[in-house]
Amino acid sequence: MSDDHTHVQEFFGARAAAWDTKFPDDAPAFEAAVAEFGLHPGDRVLDAGCGTGRALTPLRRAVGPSGTVVGADLTPEMLARAVAAGRDRAGALLCADVARLPLRDGCLDAVFAAGLIAHLPEPAENLRELARVVRPGGRLALFHPIGRAALAARHGRRLTPDDLRAEANLGPLLAGSGWRMVSYADEDARFLALAVRQD
């Protein structure tokens, strides 16, 4: 994906209206990933690159009424679809670039990022920005509702050794960006890497 924000906005903006109907069966995978993430009532969590907000409702259930849920996305059309689906009731929506978040240092307990990492123009720097807004010991979930091989097949391509989400590549990338990977799952039905913010 290009690092040109206009291109990213055009790509996702053109697909926003049909996004949820294109992937109608993803809800259980989002629910399961959020459940495995280990959030607690009262936690403050960011859905980074939230798109149409499919993770917002399970995130809200996980943190409860005393918690804070924020969804940030670069594409206004995606956020508009989140509002149309009523998902803004689960969390505040923010039109923002996750590479430059308008949030204070250490203000969050966790970041959930579904399908985001492949669209980061500078992955190490961008993951460092996510680390900046999370307190030491806070958590990161990099999620996709299908695994790497299934996703590659969907896009008509083959997996290569330099795939950013391969465990051998992702671990060092996270370690160099302020995170420590604590679990990694790459299965047909999901991709989920969990990491902890280092001191």
JSON list of C-alpha atoms in Angstrom, two decimals, residues 47-194:
[
{"chain": "A", "resi": 47, "resn": "ASP", "atom": "CA", "xyz": [-8.85, 0.59, 17.79]},
{"chain": "A", "resi": 48, "resn": "ALA", "atom": "CA", "xyz": [-6.11, 1.75, 15.41]},
{"chain": "A", "resi": 49, "resn": "GLY", "atom": "CA", "xyz": [-7.24, 1.84, 11.79]},
{"chain": "A", "resi": 50, "resn": "CYS", "atom": "CA", "xyz": [-10.74, 0.99, 12.97]},
{"chain": "A", "resi": 51, "resn": "GLY", "atom": "CA", "xyz": [-12.37, 1.14, 9.52]},
{"chain": "A", "resi": 52, "resn": "THR", "atom": "CA", "xyz": [-16.11, 0.61, 9.89]},
{"chain": "A", "resi": 53, "resn": "GLY", "atom": "CA", "xyz": [-15.66, -0.10, 13.59]},
{"chain": "A", "resi": 54, "resn": "ARG", "atom": "CA", "xyz": [-16.22, -3.83, 13.67]},
{"chain": "A", "resi": 55, "resn": "ALA", "atom": "CA", "xyz": [-14.07, -4.21, 16.81]},
{"chain": "A", "resi": 56, "resn": "LEU", "atom": "CA", "xyz": [-15.62, -1.31, 18.73]},
{"chain": "A", "resi": 57, "resn": "THR", "atom": "CA", "xyz": [-18.58, -3.22, 20.20]},
{"chain": "A", "resi": 58, "resn": "PRO", "atom": "CA", "xyz": [-16.57, -6.19, 21.52]},
{"chain": "A", "resi": 59, "resn": "LEU", "atom": "CA", "xyz": [-13.93, -3.76, 22.82]},
{"chain": "A", "resi": 60, "resn": "ARG", "atom": "CA", "xyz": [-16.63, -1.82, 24.68]},
{"chain": "A", "resi": 61, "resn": "ARG", "atom": "CA", "xyz": [-18.00, -5.03, 26.20]},
{"chain": "A", "resi": 62, "resn": "ALA", "atom": "CA", "xyz": [-14.49, -5.95, 27.34]},
{"chain": "A", "resi": 63, "resn": "VAL", "atom": "CA", "xyz": [-13.70, -2.63, 29.06]},
{"chain": "A", "resi": 64, "resn": "GLY", "atom": "CA", "xyz": [-17.23, -2.00, 30.33]},
{"chain": "A", "resi": 65, "resn": "PRO", "atom": "CA", "xyz": [-18.92, 1.32, 30.97]},
{"chain": "A", "resi": 66, "resn": "SER", "atom": "CA", "xyz": [-16.00, 2.62, 33.04]},
{"chain": "A", "resi": 67, "resn": "GLY", "atom": "CA", "xyz": [-13.52, 2.01, 30.22]},
{"chain": "A", "resi": 68, "resn": "THR", "atom": "CA", "xyz": [-12.61, 4.17, 27.25]},
{"chain": "A", "resi": 69, "resn": "VAL", "atom": "CA", "xyz": [-12.82, 3.05, 23.62]},
{"chain": "A", "resi": 70, "resn": "VAL", "atom": "CA", "xyz": [-11.53, 5.21, 20.77]},
{"chain": "A", "resi": 71, "resn": "GLY", "atom": "CA", "xyz": [-11.55, 4.26, 17.10]},
{"chain": "A", "resi": 72, "resn": "ALA", "atom": "CA", "xyz": [-9.10, 6.09, 14.83]},
{"chain": "A", "resi": 73, "resn": "ASP", "atom": "CA", "xyz": [-9.07, 5.89, 11.05]},
{"chain": "A", "resi": 74, "resn": "LEU", "atom": "CA", "xyz": [-7.67, 7.96, 8.20]},
{"chain": "A", "resi": 75, "resn": "THR", "atom": "CA", "xyz": [-10.69, 7.50, 5.92]},
{"chain": "A", "resi": 76, "resn": "PRO", "atom": "CA", "xyz": [-13.81, 9.62, 6.61]},
{"chain": "A", "resi": 77, "resn": "GLU", "atom": "CA", "xyz": [-16.02, 7.28, 4.57]},
{"chain": "A", "resi": 78, "resn": "MET", "atom": "CA", "xyz": [-15.09, 4.34, 6.77]},
{"chain": "A", "resi": 79, "resn": "LEU", "atom": "CA", "xyz": [-15.90, 6.33, 9.90]},
{"chain": "A", "resi": 80, "resn": "ALA", "atom": "CA", "xyz": [-19.22, 7.38, 8.34]},
{"chain": "A", "resi": 81, "resn": "ARG", "atom": "CA", "xyz": [-20.09, 3.70, 7.85]},
{"chain": "A", "resi": 82, "resn": "ALA", "atom": "CA", "xyz": [-19.22, 3.05, 11.51]},
{"chain": "A", "resi": 83, "resn": "VAL", "atom": "CA", "xyz": [-21.68, 5.79, 12.50]},
{"chain": "A", "resi": 84, "resn": "ALA", "atom": "CA", "xyz": [-24.34, 4.44, 10.11]},
{"chain": "A", "resi": 85, "resn": "ALA", "atom": "CA", "xyz": [-23.97, 1.02, 11.75]},
{"chain": "A", "resi": 86, "resn": "GLY", "atom": "CA", "xyz": [-24.37, 2.58, 15.21]},
{"chain": "A", "resi": 87, "resn": "ARG", "atom": "CA", "xyz": [-20.90, 1.57, 16.31]},
{"chain": "A", "resi": 88, "resn": "ASP", "atom": "CA", "xyz": [-20.08, 5.10, 17.44]},
{"chain": "A", "resi": 89, "resn": "ARG", "atom": "CA", "xyz": [-22.23, 4.27, 20.48]},
{"chain": "A", "resi": 90, "resn": "ALA", "atom": "CA", "xyz": [-19.49, 1.84, 21.56]},
{"chain": "A", "resi": 91, "resn": "GLY", "atom": "CA", "xyz": [-16.62, 4.32, 21.32]},
{"chain": "A", "resi": 92, "resn": "ALA", "atom": "CA", "xyz": [-15.51, 7.76, 20.23]},
{"chain": "A", "resi": 93, "resn": "LEU", "atom": "CA", "xyz": [-14.42, 8.05, 16.60]},
{"chain": "A", "resi": 94, "resn": "LEU", "atom": "CA", "xyz": [-11.40, 10.05, 15.54]},
{"chain": "A", "resi": 95, "resn": "CYS", "atom": "CA", "xyz": [-10.38, 10.88, 11.98]},
{"chain": "A", "resi": 96, "resn": "ALA", "atom": "CA", "xyz": [-6.62, 10.64, 12.41]},
{"chain": "A", "resi": 97, "resn": "ASP", "atom": "CA", "xyz": [-3.46, 9.11, 11.04]},
{"chain": "A", "resi": 98, "resn": "VAL", "atom": "CA", "xyz": [-2.24, 6.36, 13.36]},
{"chain": "A", "resi": 99, "resn": "ALA", "atom": "CA", "xyz": [1.31, 7.39, 12.41]},
{"chain": "A", "resi": 100, "resn": "ARG", "atom": "CA", "xyz": [0.75, 10.74, 14.19]},
{"chain": "A", "resi": 101, "resn": "LEU", "atom": "CA", "xyz": [-1.89, 10.27, 16.86]},
{"chain": "A", "resi": 102, "resn": "PRO", "atom": "CA", "xyz": [-3.28, 13.33, 18.65]},
{"chain": "A", "resi": 103, "resn": "LEU", "atom": "CA", "xyz": [-3.01, 11.53, 22.00]},
{"chain": "A", "resi": 104, "resn": "ARG", "atom": "CA", "xyz": [-0.82, 12.04, 25.07]},
{"chain": "A", "resi": 105, "resn": "ASP", "atom": "CA", "xyz": [2.12, 9.77, 25.87]},
{"chain": "A", "resi": 106, "resn": "GLY", "atom": "CA", "xyz": [1.10, 6.70, 27.85]},
{"chain": "A", "resi": 107, "resn": "CYS", "atom": "CA", "xyz": [-2.60, 7.59, 27.95]},
{"chain": "A", "resi": 108, "resn": "LEU", "atom": "CA", "xyz": [-3.82, 4.13, 26.86]},
{"chain": "A", "resi": 109, "resn": "ASP", "atom": "CA", "xyz": [-3.73, 0.62, 28.27]},
{"chain": "A", "resi": 110, "resn": "ALA", "atom": "CA", "xyz": [-4.00, -1.15, 24.93]},
{"chain": "A", "resi": 111, "resn": "VAL", "atom": "CA", "xyz": [-4.15, -0.87, 21.14]},
{"chain": "A", "resi": 112, "resn": "PHE", "atom": "CA", "xyz": [-6.13, -3.24, 18.94]},
{"chain": "A", "resi": 113, "resn": "ALA", "atom": "CA", "xyz": [-5.15, -3.12, 15.25]},
{"chain": "A", "resi": 114, "resn": "ALA", "atom": "CA", "xyz": [-7.10, -5.20, 12.75]},
{"chain": "A", "resi": 115, "resn": "GLY", "atom": "CA", "xyz": [-5.60, -5.45, 9.28]},
{"chain": "A", "resi": 116, "resn": "LEU", "atom": "CA", "xyz": [-3.46, -2.39, 9.93]},
{"chain": "A", "resi": 117, "resn": "ILE", "atom": "CA", "xyz": [0.15, -3.47, 9.74]},
{"chain": "A", "resi": 118, "resn": "ALA", "atom": "CA", "xyz": [0.16, -4.12, 5.98]},
{"chain": "A", "resi": 119, "resn": "HIS", "atom": "CA", "xyz": [-0.95, -0.52, 5.39]},
{"chain": "A", "resi": 120, "resn": "LEU", "atom": "CA", "xyz": [1.67, 1.19, 7.56]},
{"chain": "A", "resi": 121, "resn": "PRO", "atom": "CA", "xyz": [4.06, 3.22, 5.39]},
{"chain": "A", "resi": 122, "resn": "GLU", "atom": "CA", "xyz": [6.90, 3.03, 7.95]},
{"chain": "A", "resi": 123, "resn": "PRO", "atom": "CA", "xyz": [6.12, -0.03, 10.10]},
{"chain": "A", "resi": 124, "resn": "ALA", "atom": "CA", "xyz": [8.89, 0.40, 12.69]},
{"chain": "A", "resi": 125, "resn": "GLU", "atom": "CA", "xyz": [8.23, 4.11, 13.13]},
{"chain": "A", "resi": 126, "resn": "ASN", "atom": "CA", "xyz": [4.46, 3.65, 13.11]},
{"chain": "A", "resi": 127, "resn": "LEU", "atom": "CA", "xyz": [4.55, 0.84, 15.68]},
{"chain": "A", "resi": 128, "resn": "ARG", "atom": "CA", "xyz": [6.77, 3.11, 17.78]},
{"chain": "A", "resi": 129, "resn": "GLU", "atom": "CA", "xyz": [4.02, 5.74, 17.64]},
{"chain": "A", "resi": 130, "resn": "LEU", "atom": "CA", "xyz": [1.51, 3.18, 18.90]},
{"chain": "A", "resi": 131, "resn": "ALA", "atom": "CA", "xyz": [3.94, 2.35, 21.71]},
{"chain": "A", "resi": 132, "resn": "ARG", "atom": "CA", "xyz": [4.21, 6.04, 22.58]},
{"chain": "A", "resi": 133, "resn": "VAL", "atom": "CA", "xyz": [0.52, 6.32, 23.47]},
{"chain": "A", "resi": 134, "resn": "VAL", "atom": "CA", "xyz": [0.46, 3.11, 25.56]},
{"chain": "A", "resi": 135, "resn": "ARG", "atom": "CA", "xyz": [1.67, 2.89, 29.14]},
{"chain": "A", "resi": 136, "resn": "PRO", "atom": "CA", "xyz": [4.59, 0.55, 29.95]},
{"chain": "A", "resi": 137, "resn": "GLY", "atom": "CA", "xyz": [3.16, -2.96, 30.33]},
{"chain": "A", "resi": 138, "resn": "GLY", "atom": "CA", "xyz": [0.21, -2.08, 28.10]},
{"chain": "A", "resi": 139, "resn": "ARG", "atom": "CA", "xyz": [-0.82, -4.36, 25.27]},
{"chain": "A", "resi": 140, "resn": "LEU", "atom": "CA", "xyz": [-0.97, -4.50, 21.47]},
{"chain": "A", "resi": 141, "resn": "ALA", "atom": "CA", "xyz": [-3.01, -6.88, 19.31]},
{"chain": "A", "resi": 142, "resn": "LEU", "atom": "CA", "xyz": [-2.22, -7.21, 15.61]},
{"chain": "A", "resi": 143, "resn": "PHE", "atom": "CA", "xyz": [-5.18, -9.07, 14.17]},
{"chain": "A", "resi": 144, "resn": "HIS", "atom": "CA", "xyz": [-6.67, -10.23, 10.91]},
{"chain": "A", "resi": 145, "resn": "PRO", "atom": "CA", "xyz": [-9.79, -12.41, 10.62]},
{"chain": "A", "resi": 146, "resn": "ILE", "atom": "CA", "xyz": [-7.97, -14.83, 8.31]},
{"chain": "A", "resi": 147, "resn": "GLY", "atom": "CA", "xyz": [-4.40, -16.08, 8.34]},
{"chain": "A", "resi": 148, "resn": "ARG", "atom": "CA", "xyz": [-1.53, -14.98, 6.12]},
{"chain": "A", "resi": 149, "resn": "ALA", "atom": "CA", "xyz": [-1.79, -17.84, 3.62]},
{"chain": "A", "resi": 150, "resn": "ALA", "atom": "CA", "xyz": [-5.56, -17.44, 3.22]},
{"chain": "A", "resi": 151, "resn": "LEU", "atom": "CA", "xyz": [-5.18, -13.69, 2.81]},
{"chain": "A", "resi": 152, "resn": "ALA", "atom": "CA", "xyz": [-2.47, -14.10, 0.19]},
{"chain": "A", "resi": 153, "resn": "ALA", "atom": "CA", "xyz": [-4.67, -16.55, -1.73]},
{"chain": "A", "resi": 154, "resn": "ARG", "atom": "CA", "xyz": [-7.60, -14.12, -1.55]},
{"chain": "A", "resi": 155, "resn": "HIS", "atom": "CA", "xyz": [-5.39, -11.48, -3.19]},
{"chain": "A", "resi": 156, "resn": "GLY", "atom": "CA", "xyz": [-3.95, -13.89, -5.75]},
{"chain": "A", "resi": 157, "resn": "ARG", "atom": "CA", "xyz": [-0.38, -13.79, -4.47]},
{"chain": "A", "resi": 158, "resn": "ARG", "atom": "CA", "xyz": [2.06, -16.09, -2.74]},
{"chain": "A", "resi": 159, "resn": "LEU", "atom": "CA", "xyz": [3.65, -15.70, 0.65]},
{"chain": "A", "resi": 160, "resn": "THR", "atom": "CA", "xyz": [7.28, -14.64, 0.53]},
{"chain": "A", "resi": 161, "resn": "PRO", "atom": "CA", "xyz": [10.00, -14.88, 3.21]},
{"chain": "A", "resi": 162, "resn": "ASP", "atom": "CA", "xyz": [10.03, -11.10, 3.58]},
{"chain": "A", "resi": 163, "resn": "ASP", "atom": "CA", "xyz": [6.34, -10.98, 4.62]},
{"chain": "A", "resi": 164, "resn": "LEU", "atom": "CA", "xyz": [6.21, -8.47, 7.46]},
{"chain": "A", "resi": 165, "resn": "ARG", "atom": "CA", "xyz": [3.74, -10.59, 9.43]},
{"chain": "A", "resi": 166, "resn": "ALA", "atom": "CA", "xyz": [5.89, -13.75, 9.37]},
{"chain": "A", "resi": 167, "resn": "GLU", "atom": "CA", "xyz": [6.84, -14.59, 12.95]},
{"chain": "A", "resi": 168, "resn": "ALA", "atom": "CA", "xyz": [10.58, -14.38, 12.21]},
{"chain": "A", "resi": 169, "resn": "ASN", "atom": "CA", "xyz": [10.14, -10.83, 10.86]},
{"chain": "A", "resi": 170, "resn": "LEU", "atom": "CA", "xyz": [7.43, -9.53, 13.17]},
{"chain": "A", "resi": 171, "resn": "GLY", "atom": "CA", "xyz": [9.16, -10.38, 16.46]},
{"chain": "A", "resi": 172, "resn": "PRO", "atom": "CA", "xyz": [12.28, -8.28, 15.75]},
{"chain": "A", "resi": 173, "resn": "LEU", "atom": "CA", "xyz": [10.18, -5.50, 14.20]},
{"chain": "A", "resi": 174, "resn": "LEU", "atom": "CA", "xyz": [8.10, -5.23, 17.38]},
{"chain": "A", "resi": 175, "resn": "ALA", "atom": "CA", "xyz": [11.18, -5.48, 19.61]},
{"chain": "A", "resi": 176, "resn": "GLY", "atom": "CA", "xyz": [12.77, -2.55, 17.78]},
{"chain": "A", "resi": 177, "resn": "SER", "atom": "CA", "xyz": [9.60, -0.50, 18.14]},
{"chain": "A", "resi": 178, "resn": "GLY", "atom": "CA", "xyz": [9.04, -0.67, 21.89]},
{"chain": "A", "resi": 179, "resn": "TRP", "atom": "CA", "xyz": [7.09, -3.94, 22.06]},
{"chain": "A", "resi": 180, "resn": "ARG", "atom": "CA", "xyz": [7.78, -7.53, 23.12]},
{"chain": "A", "resi": 181, "resn": "MET", "atom": "CA", "xyz": [5.80, -10.20, 21.31]},
{"chain": "A", "resi": 182, "resn": "VAL", "atom": "CA", "xyz": [4.21, -12.62, 23.77]},
{"chain": "A", "resi": 183, "resn": "SER", "atom": "CA", "xyz": [2.12, -14.83, 21.47]},
{"chain": "A", "resi": 184, "resn": "TYR", "atom": "CA", "xyz": [1.72, -15.51, 17.78]},
{"chain": "A", "resi": 185, "resn": "ALA", "atom": "CA", "xyz": [-1.00, -17.42, 15.92]},
{"chain": "A", "resi": 186, "resn": "ASP", "atom": "CA", "xyz": [-1.23, -17.68, 12.14]},
{"chain": "A", "resi": 187, "resn": "GLU", "atom": "CA", "xyz": [-4.02, -20.09, 11.23]},
{"chain": "A", "resi": 188, "resn": "ASP", "atom": "CA", "xyz": [-6.45, -20.32, 8.33]},
{"chain": "A", "resi": 189, "resn": "ALA", "atom": "CA", "xyz": [-9.20, -18.67, 10.37]},
{"chain": "A", "resi": 190, "resn": "ARG", "atom": "CA", "xyz": [-7.18, -15.93, 12.05]},
{"chain": "A", "resi": 191, "resn": "PHE", "atom": "CA", "xyz": [-3.95, -14.06, 12.52]},
{"chain": "A", "resi": 192, "resn": "LEU", "atom": "CA", "xyz": [-3.28, -12.74, 16.01]},
{"chain": "A", "resi": 193, "resn": "ALA", "atom": "CA", "xyz": [0.02, -11.48, 17.42]},
{"chain": "A", "resi": 194, "resn": "LEU", "atom": "CA", "xyz": [-0.03, -10.10, 20.96]}
]
